[in-house]
mmCIF file of C-alpha atoms in Angstrom:
data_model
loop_
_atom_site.group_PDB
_atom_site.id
_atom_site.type_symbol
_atom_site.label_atom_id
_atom_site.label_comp_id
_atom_site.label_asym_id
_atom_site.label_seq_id
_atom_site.Cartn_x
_atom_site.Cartn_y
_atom_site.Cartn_z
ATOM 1 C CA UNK A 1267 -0.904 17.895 -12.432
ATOM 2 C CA UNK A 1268 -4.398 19.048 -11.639
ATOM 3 C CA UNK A 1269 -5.093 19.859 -7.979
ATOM 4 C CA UNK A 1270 -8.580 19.409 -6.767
ATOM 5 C CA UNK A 1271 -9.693 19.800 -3.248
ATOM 6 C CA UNK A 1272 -13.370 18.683 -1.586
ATOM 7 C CA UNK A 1273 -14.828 19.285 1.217
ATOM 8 C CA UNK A 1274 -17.668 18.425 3.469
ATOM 9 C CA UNK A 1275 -20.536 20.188 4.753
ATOM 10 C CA UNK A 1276 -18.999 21.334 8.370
ATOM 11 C CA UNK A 1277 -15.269 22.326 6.825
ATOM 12 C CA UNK A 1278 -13.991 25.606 5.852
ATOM 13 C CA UNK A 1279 -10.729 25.496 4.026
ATOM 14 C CA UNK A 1280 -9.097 28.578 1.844
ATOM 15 C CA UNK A 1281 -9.166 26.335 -1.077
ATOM 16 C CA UNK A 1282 -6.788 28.239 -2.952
ATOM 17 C CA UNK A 1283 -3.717 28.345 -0.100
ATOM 18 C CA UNK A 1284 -4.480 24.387 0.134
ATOM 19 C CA UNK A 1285 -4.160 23.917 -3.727
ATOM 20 C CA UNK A 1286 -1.129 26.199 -3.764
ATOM 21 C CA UNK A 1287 0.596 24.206 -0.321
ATOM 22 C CA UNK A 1288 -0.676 21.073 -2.735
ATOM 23 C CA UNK A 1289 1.242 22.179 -5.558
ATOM 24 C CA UNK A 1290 4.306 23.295 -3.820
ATOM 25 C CA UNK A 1291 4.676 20.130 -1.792
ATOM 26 C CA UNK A 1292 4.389 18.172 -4.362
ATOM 27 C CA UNK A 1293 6.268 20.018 -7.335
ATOM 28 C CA UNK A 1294 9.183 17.439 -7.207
ATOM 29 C CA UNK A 1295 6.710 15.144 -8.884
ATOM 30 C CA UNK A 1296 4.716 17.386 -10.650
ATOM 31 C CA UNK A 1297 5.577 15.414 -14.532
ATOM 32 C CA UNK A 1298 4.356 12.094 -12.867
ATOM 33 C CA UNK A 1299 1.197 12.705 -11.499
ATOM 34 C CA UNK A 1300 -1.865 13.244 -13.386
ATOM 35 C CA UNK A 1301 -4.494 14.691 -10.574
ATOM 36 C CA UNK A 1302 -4.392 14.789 -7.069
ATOM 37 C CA UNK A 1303 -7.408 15.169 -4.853
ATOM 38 C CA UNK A 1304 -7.660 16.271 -1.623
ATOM 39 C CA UNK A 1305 -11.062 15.563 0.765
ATOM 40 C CA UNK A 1306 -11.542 17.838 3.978
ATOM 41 C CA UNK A 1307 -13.976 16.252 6.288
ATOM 42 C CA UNK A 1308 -14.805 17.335 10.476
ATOM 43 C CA UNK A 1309 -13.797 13.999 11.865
ATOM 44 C CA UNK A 1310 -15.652 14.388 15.337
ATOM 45 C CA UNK A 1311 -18.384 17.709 15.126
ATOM 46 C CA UNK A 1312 -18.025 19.956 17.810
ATOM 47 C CA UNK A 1313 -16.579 16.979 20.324
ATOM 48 C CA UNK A 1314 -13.250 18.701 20.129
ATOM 49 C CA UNK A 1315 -9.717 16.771 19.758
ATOM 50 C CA UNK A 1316 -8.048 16.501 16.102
ATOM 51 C CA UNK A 1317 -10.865 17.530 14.074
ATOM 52 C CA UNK A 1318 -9.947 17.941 10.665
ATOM 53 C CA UNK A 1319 -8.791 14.743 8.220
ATOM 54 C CA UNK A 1320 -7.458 15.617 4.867
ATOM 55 C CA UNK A 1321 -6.554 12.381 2.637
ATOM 56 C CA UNK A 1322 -4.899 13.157 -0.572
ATOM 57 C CA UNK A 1323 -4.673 10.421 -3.155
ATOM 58 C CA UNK A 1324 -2.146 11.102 -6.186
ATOM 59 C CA UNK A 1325 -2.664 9.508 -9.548
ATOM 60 C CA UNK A 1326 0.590 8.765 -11.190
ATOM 61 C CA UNK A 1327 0.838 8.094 -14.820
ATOM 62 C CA UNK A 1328 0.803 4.828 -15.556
ATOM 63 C CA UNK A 1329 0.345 3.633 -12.201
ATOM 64 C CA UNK A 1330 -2.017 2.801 -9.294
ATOM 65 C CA UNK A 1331 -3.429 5.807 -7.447
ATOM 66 C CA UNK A 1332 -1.703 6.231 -3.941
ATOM 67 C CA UNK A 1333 -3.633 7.332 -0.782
ATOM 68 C CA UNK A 1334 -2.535 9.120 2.656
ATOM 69 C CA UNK A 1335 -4.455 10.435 5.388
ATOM 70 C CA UNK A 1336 -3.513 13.334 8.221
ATOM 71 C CA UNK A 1337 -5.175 14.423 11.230
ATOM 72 C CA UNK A 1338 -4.821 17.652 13.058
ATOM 73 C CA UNK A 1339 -6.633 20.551 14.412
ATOM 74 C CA UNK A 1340 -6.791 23.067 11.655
ATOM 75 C CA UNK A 1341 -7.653 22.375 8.044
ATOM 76 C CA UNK A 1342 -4.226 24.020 7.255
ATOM 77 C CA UNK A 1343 -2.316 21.504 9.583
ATOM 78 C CA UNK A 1344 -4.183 18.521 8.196
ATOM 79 C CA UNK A 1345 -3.512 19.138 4.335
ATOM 80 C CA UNK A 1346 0.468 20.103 5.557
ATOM 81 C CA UNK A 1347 0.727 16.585 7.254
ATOM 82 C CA UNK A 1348 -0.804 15.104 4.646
ATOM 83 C CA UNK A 1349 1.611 16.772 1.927
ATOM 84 C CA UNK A 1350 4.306 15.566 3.697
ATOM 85 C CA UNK A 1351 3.115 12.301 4.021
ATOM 86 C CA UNK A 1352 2.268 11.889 0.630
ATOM 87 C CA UNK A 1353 5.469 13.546 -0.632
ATOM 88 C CA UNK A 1354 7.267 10.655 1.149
ATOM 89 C CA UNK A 1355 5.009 7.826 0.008
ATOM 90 C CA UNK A 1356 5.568 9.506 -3.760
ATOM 91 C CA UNK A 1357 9.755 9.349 -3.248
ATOM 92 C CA UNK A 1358 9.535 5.735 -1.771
ATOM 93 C CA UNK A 1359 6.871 4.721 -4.504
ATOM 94 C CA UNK A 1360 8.889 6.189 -7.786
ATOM 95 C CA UNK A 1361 12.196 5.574 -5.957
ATOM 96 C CA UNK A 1362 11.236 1.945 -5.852
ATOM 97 C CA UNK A 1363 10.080 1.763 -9.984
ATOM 98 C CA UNK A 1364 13.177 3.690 -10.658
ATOM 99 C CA UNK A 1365 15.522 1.172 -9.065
ATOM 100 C CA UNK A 1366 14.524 -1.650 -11.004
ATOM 101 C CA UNK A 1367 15.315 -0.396 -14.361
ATOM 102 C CA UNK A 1368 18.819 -1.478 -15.797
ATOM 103 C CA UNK A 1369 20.402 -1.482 -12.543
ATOM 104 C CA UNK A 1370 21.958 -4.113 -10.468
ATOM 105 C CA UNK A 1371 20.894 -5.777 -7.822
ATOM 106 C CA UNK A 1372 22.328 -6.508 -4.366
ATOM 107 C CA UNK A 1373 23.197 -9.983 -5.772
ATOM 108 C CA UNK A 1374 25.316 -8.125 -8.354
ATOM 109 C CA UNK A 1375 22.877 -9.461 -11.279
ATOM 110 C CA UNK A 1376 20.960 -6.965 -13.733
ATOM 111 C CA UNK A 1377 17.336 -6.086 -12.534
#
């Protein structure tokens, strides 16, 4: 899995503690996924409110990439939303491409 993180012009982020909370989030899934990328972006300038969004889209082998997005007030918040986020979507996502193979159905038929 290759972690790479962007960011814009008004962000700071310790890109190495978000690759590493990246990395650690998602190690469950670490075989399956190809490259994830993470974007950092100041959602409102110096308005004030939840200021940082961090969307994180995973690539997983053989698949369609899969996007989620998390607000909050610190860079560090936003990419640990958005881990968690995307660590769900990931379990839900495999969870449902695992099901189908050779098992049965709710009907009691073969998938």
């Amino acid at each position: 899995m290759h972690v790479e993180v962007n960011t814009d012009t008004r962000t700071s982020v310790d890109i190495a503690a978000a690759t590493t909370r990246i990395e650690n989030g998602l190690a469950r899934h670490r075989e399956r996924l190809t490259r994830v990328e993470a974007h950092l972006s100041d959602v409102n300038g110096p308005k004030g409110g939840h200021d940082i969004r961090c969307a994180l889209e995973a690539r997983p082998a053989g698949h369609q990439p899969v996007a989620v997005t998390n607000e909050a007030h610190t860079s560090e918040d936003a990419v640990k939303g958005a881990v968690e986020k995307l660590g769900r979507l990931l379990e839900h996502t495999f969870g449902r491409i695992d099901g189908v193979r050779g098992h049965t159905s709710a009907s009691g038929l073969p998938t």
